[in-house]
Tab-separated table of C-alpha atoms in Angstrom:
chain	number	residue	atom	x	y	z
A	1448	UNK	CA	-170.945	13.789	16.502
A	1449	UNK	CA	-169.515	10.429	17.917
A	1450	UNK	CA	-166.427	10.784	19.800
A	1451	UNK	CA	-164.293	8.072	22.195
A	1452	UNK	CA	-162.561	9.495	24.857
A	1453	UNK	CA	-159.919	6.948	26.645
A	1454	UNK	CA	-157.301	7.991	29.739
A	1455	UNK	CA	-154.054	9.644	28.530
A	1456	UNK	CA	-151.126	7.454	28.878
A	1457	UNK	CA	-148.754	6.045	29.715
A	1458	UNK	CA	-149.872	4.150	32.387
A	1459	UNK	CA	-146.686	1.789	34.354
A	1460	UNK	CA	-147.702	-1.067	36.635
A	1461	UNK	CA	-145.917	-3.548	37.916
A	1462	UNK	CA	-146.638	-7.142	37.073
A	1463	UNK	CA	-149.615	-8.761	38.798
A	1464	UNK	CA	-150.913	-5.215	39.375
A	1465	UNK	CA	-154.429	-4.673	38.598
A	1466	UNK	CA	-155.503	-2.461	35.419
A	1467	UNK	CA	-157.618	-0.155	34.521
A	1468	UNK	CA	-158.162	1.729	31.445
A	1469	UNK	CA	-161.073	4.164	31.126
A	1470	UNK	CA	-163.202	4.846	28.203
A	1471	UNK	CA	-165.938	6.772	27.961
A	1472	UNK	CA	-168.323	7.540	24.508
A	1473	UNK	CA	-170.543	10.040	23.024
A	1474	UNK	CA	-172.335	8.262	20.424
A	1475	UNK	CA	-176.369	8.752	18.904
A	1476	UNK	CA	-178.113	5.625	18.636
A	1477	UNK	CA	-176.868	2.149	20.360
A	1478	UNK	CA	-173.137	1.778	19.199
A	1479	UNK	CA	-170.809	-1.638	19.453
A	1480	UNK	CA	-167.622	-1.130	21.568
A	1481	UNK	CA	-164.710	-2.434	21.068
A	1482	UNK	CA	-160.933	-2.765	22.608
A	1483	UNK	CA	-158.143	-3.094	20.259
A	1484	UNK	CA	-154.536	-3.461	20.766
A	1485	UNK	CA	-151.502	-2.816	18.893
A	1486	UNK	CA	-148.367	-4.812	20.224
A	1487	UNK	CA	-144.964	-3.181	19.478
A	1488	UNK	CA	-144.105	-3.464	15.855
A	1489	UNK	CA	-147.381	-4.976	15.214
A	1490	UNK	CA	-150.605	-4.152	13.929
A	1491	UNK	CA	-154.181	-3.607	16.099
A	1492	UNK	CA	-155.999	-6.735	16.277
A	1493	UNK	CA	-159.482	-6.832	18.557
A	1494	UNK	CA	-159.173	-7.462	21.839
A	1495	UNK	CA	-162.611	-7.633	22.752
A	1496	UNK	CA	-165.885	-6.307	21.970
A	1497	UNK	CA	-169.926	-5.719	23.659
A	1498	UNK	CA	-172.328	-4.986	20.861
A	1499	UNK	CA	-175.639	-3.984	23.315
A	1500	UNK	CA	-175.804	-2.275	26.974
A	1501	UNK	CA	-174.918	-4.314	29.660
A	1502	UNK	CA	-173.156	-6.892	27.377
A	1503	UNK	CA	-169.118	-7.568	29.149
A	1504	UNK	CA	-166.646	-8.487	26.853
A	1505	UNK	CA	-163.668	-10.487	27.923
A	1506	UNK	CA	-160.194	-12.033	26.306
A	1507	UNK	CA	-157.046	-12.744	27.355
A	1508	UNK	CA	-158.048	-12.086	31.494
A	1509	UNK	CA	-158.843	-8.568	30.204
A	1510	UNK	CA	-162.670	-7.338	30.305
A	1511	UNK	CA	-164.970	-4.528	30.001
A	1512	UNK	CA	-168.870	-3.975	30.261
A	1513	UNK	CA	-170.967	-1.776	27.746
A	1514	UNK	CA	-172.118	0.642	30.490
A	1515	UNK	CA	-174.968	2.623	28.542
A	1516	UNK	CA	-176.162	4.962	31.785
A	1517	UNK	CA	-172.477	6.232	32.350
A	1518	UNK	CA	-171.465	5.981	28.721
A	1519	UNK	CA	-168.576	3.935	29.597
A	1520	UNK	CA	-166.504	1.051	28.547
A	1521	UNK	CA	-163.632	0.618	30.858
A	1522	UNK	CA	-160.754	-2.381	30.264
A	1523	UNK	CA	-159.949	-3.821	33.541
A	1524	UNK	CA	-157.260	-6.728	33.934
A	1525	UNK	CA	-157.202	-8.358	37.595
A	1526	UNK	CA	-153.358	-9.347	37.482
A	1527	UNK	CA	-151.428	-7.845	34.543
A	1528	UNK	CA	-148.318	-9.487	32.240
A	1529	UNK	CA	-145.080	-8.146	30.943
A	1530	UNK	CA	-146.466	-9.373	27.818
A	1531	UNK	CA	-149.116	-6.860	28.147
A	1532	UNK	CA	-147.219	-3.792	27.097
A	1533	UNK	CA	-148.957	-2.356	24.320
A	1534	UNK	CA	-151.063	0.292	23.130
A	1535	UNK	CA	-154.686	-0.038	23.940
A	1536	UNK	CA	-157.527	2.055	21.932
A	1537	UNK	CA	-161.113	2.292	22.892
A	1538	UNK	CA	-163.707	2.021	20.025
A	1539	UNK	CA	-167.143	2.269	18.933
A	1540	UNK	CA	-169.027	1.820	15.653
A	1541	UNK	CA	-172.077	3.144	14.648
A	1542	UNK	CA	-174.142	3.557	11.310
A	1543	UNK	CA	-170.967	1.307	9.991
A	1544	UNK	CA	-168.185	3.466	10.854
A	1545	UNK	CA	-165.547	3.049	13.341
A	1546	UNK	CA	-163.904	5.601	15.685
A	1547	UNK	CA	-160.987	5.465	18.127
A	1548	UNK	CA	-160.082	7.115	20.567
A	1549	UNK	CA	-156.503	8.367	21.289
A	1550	UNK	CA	-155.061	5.213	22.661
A	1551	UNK	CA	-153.207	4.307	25.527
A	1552	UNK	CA	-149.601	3.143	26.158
A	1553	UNK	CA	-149.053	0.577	29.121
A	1554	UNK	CA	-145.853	-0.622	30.331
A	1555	UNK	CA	-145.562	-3.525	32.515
A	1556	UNK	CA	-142.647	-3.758	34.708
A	1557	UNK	CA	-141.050	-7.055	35.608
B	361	UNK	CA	-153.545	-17.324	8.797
B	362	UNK	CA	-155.154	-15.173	6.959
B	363	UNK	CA	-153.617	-11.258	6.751
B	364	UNK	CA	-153.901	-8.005	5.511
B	365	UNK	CA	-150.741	-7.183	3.294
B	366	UNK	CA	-149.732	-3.432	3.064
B	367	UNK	CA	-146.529	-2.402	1.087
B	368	UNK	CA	-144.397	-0.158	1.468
B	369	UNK	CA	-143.494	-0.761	5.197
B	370	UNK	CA	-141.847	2.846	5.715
B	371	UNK	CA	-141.355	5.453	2.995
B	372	UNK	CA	-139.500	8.510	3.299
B	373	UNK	CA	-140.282	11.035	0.410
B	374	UNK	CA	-139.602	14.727	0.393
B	375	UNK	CA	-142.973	17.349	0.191
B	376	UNK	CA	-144.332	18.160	-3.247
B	377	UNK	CA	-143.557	14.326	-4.322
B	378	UNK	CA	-146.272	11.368	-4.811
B	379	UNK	CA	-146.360	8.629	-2.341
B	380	UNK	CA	-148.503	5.471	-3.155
B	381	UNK	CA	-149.725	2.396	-0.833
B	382	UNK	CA	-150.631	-0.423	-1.443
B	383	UNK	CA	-153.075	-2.872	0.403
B	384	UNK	CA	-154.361	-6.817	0.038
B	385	UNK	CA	-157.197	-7.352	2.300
B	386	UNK	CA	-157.576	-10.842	3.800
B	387	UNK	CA	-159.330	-12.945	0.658
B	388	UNK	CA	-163.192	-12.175	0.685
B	389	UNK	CA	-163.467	-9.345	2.601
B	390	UNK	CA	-165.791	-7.041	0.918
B	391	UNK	CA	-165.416	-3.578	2.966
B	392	UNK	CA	-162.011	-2.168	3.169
B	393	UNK	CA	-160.848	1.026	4.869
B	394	UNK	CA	-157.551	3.181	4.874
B	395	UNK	CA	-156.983	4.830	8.209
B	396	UNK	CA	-154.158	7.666	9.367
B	397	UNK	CA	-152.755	7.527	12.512
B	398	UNK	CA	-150.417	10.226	13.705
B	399	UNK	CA	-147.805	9.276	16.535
B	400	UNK	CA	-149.675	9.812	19.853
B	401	UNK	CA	-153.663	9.881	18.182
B	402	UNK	CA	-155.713	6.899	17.306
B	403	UNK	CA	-156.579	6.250	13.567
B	404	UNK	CA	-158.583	8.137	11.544
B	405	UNK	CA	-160.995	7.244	8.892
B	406	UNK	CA	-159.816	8.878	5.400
B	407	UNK	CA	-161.799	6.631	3.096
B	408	UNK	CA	-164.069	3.372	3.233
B	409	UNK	CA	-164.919	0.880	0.118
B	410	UNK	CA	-167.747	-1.471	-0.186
B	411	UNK	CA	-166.528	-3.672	-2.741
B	412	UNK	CA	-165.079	-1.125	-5.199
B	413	UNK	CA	-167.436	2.053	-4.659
B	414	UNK	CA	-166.219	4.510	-2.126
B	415	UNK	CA	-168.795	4.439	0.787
B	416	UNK	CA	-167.121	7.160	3.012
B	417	UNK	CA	-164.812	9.362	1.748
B	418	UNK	CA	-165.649	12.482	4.228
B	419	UNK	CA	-162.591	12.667	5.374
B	420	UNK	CA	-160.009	12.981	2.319
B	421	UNK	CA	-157.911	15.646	1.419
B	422	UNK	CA	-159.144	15.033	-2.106
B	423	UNK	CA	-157.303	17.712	-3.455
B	424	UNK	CA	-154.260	15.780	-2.472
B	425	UNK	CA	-155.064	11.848	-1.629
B	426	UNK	CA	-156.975	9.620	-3.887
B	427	UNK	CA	-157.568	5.822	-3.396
B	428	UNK	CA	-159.632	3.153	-5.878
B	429	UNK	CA	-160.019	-0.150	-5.320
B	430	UNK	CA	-160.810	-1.213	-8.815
B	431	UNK	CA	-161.610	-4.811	-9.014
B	432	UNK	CA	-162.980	-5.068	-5.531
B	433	UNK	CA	-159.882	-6.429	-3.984
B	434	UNK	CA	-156.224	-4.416	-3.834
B	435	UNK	CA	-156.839	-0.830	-3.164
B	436	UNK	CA	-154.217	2.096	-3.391
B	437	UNK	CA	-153.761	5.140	-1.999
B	438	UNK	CA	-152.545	7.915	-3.223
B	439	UNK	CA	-150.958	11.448	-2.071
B	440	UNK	CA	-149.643	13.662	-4.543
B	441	UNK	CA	-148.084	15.950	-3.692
B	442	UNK	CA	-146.835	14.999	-0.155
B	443	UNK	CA	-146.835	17.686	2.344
B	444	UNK	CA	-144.851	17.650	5.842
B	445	UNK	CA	-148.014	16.884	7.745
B	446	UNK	CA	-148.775	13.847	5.844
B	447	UNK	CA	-146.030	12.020	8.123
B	448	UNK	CA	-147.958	9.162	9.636
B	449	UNK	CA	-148.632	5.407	9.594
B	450	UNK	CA	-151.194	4.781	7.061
B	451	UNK	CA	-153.108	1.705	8.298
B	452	UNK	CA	-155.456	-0.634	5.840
B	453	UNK	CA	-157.959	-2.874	7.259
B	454	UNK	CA	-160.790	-5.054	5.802
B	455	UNK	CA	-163.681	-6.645	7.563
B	456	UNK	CA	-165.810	-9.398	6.351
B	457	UNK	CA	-168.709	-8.190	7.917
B	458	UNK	CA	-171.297	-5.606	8.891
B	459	UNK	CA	-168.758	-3.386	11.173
B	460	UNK	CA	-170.917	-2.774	13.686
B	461	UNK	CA	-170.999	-6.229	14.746
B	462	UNK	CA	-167.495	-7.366	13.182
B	463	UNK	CA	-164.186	-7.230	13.041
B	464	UNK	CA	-161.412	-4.924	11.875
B	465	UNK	CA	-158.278	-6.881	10.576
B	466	UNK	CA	-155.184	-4.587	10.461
B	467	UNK	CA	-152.555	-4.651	8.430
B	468	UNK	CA	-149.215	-3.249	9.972
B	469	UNK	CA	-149.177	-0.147	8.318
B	470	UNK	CA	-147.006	1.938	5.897
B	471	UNK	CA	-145.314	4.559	7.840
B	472	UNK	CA	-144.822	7.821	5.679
B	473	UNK	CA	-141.766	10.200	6.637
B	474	UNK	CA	-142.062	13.933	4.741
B	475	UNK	CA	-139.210	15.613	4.252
């Protein structure tokens, strides 16, 4: 079946830092991926999102590119915020359902 | 702006009593979806409406949770009776579109404590 399979947390950087986040898929057929993130007391909201192979999403400085040959979706962030802390999850949605993956926690330090 | 309301926020119950949860999805969303999330795991699908018919329900303990969405709009779900594993956020979101292509909107969750 479809599965999402993201880096175990938590991850700590210090600010400016560079990020990355990987995510990798097992999916039948040609899946949309998605990035959502859940801010502390908050609830997910998309971050970004590639709907074909090749496509690179991008929001906030963060980005990622629908890699079909290595089944991958990483989130990468050239200089990283305080405001950043959260809890990222890797996604992907196929024949209209959505799966996540486990989720990461990142902590940015001052 | 637009949001998805969920009620209660937290909920502490002890096992072998009924919970219920409530959720508004953002006005004219046609698809909405309860998911579980237990600490440390991403959400999980339990159930999936299209308007008010249950399109994916795979994944329900139905001989304990139950959700309807009667008129198309509010849904509620239900667990009766609660069991200690059942301690999670329960997360409603709605989309306005074809999923594959869309976007999830989130409400913030109810979180359920089982005593």
């Amino acid at each position: 079946g479809n599965s999402v399979t993201q880096m175990e947390g938590p991850v700590t950087l210090s600010e400016e830092a560079f990020l990355t986040i990987n995510c990798t898929y097992t999916a039948t057929g040609y899946p949309s991926l998605f990035w959502y993130v859940q801010y502390p007391g908050e609830g997910l909201q998309l971050l970004l999102k590639a709907t074909k192979a090749d496509d690179k999403g991008s929001n906030k400085g963060f980005e990622a590119t629908y890699r079909k040959e290595t089944t991958s979706f990483h989130l990468e962030k050239g200089s990283v915020q305080v405001s950043d802390s959260a809890v990222y999850f890797c996604a992907l949605s196929s024949a209209s359902k959505i799966i996540f993956g486990s989720g990461t926690r990142l902590s940015i330090r001052p | 702006e637009a949001e998805v309301a969920q009620s209660p926020r937290y909920k502490i119950t002890e096992k072998s009593q009924a919970v219920a949860f409530w959720c508004d999805p953002i006005s004219g969303h046609a698809t909405l979806y309860w998911y579980r999330q237990i600490l440390g795991q991403g959400p999980e699908l339990l159930v999936q409406f299209q308007d008010e018919s249950v399109v994916d329900d795979s994944q329900l303990p139905k001989d304990r949770f139950s959700a309807e969405r009667l008129k198309g709009v509010d849904s509620t779900l239900k667990i009766q009776p609660a069991e200690l594993g059942d301690s999670a956020m329960y997360l409603c979101a709605s989309s306005g579109t074809d999923s594959n292509t869309g976007e999830l909107f989130f409400g913030e969750g109810s979180r359920l404590t089982v005593l």
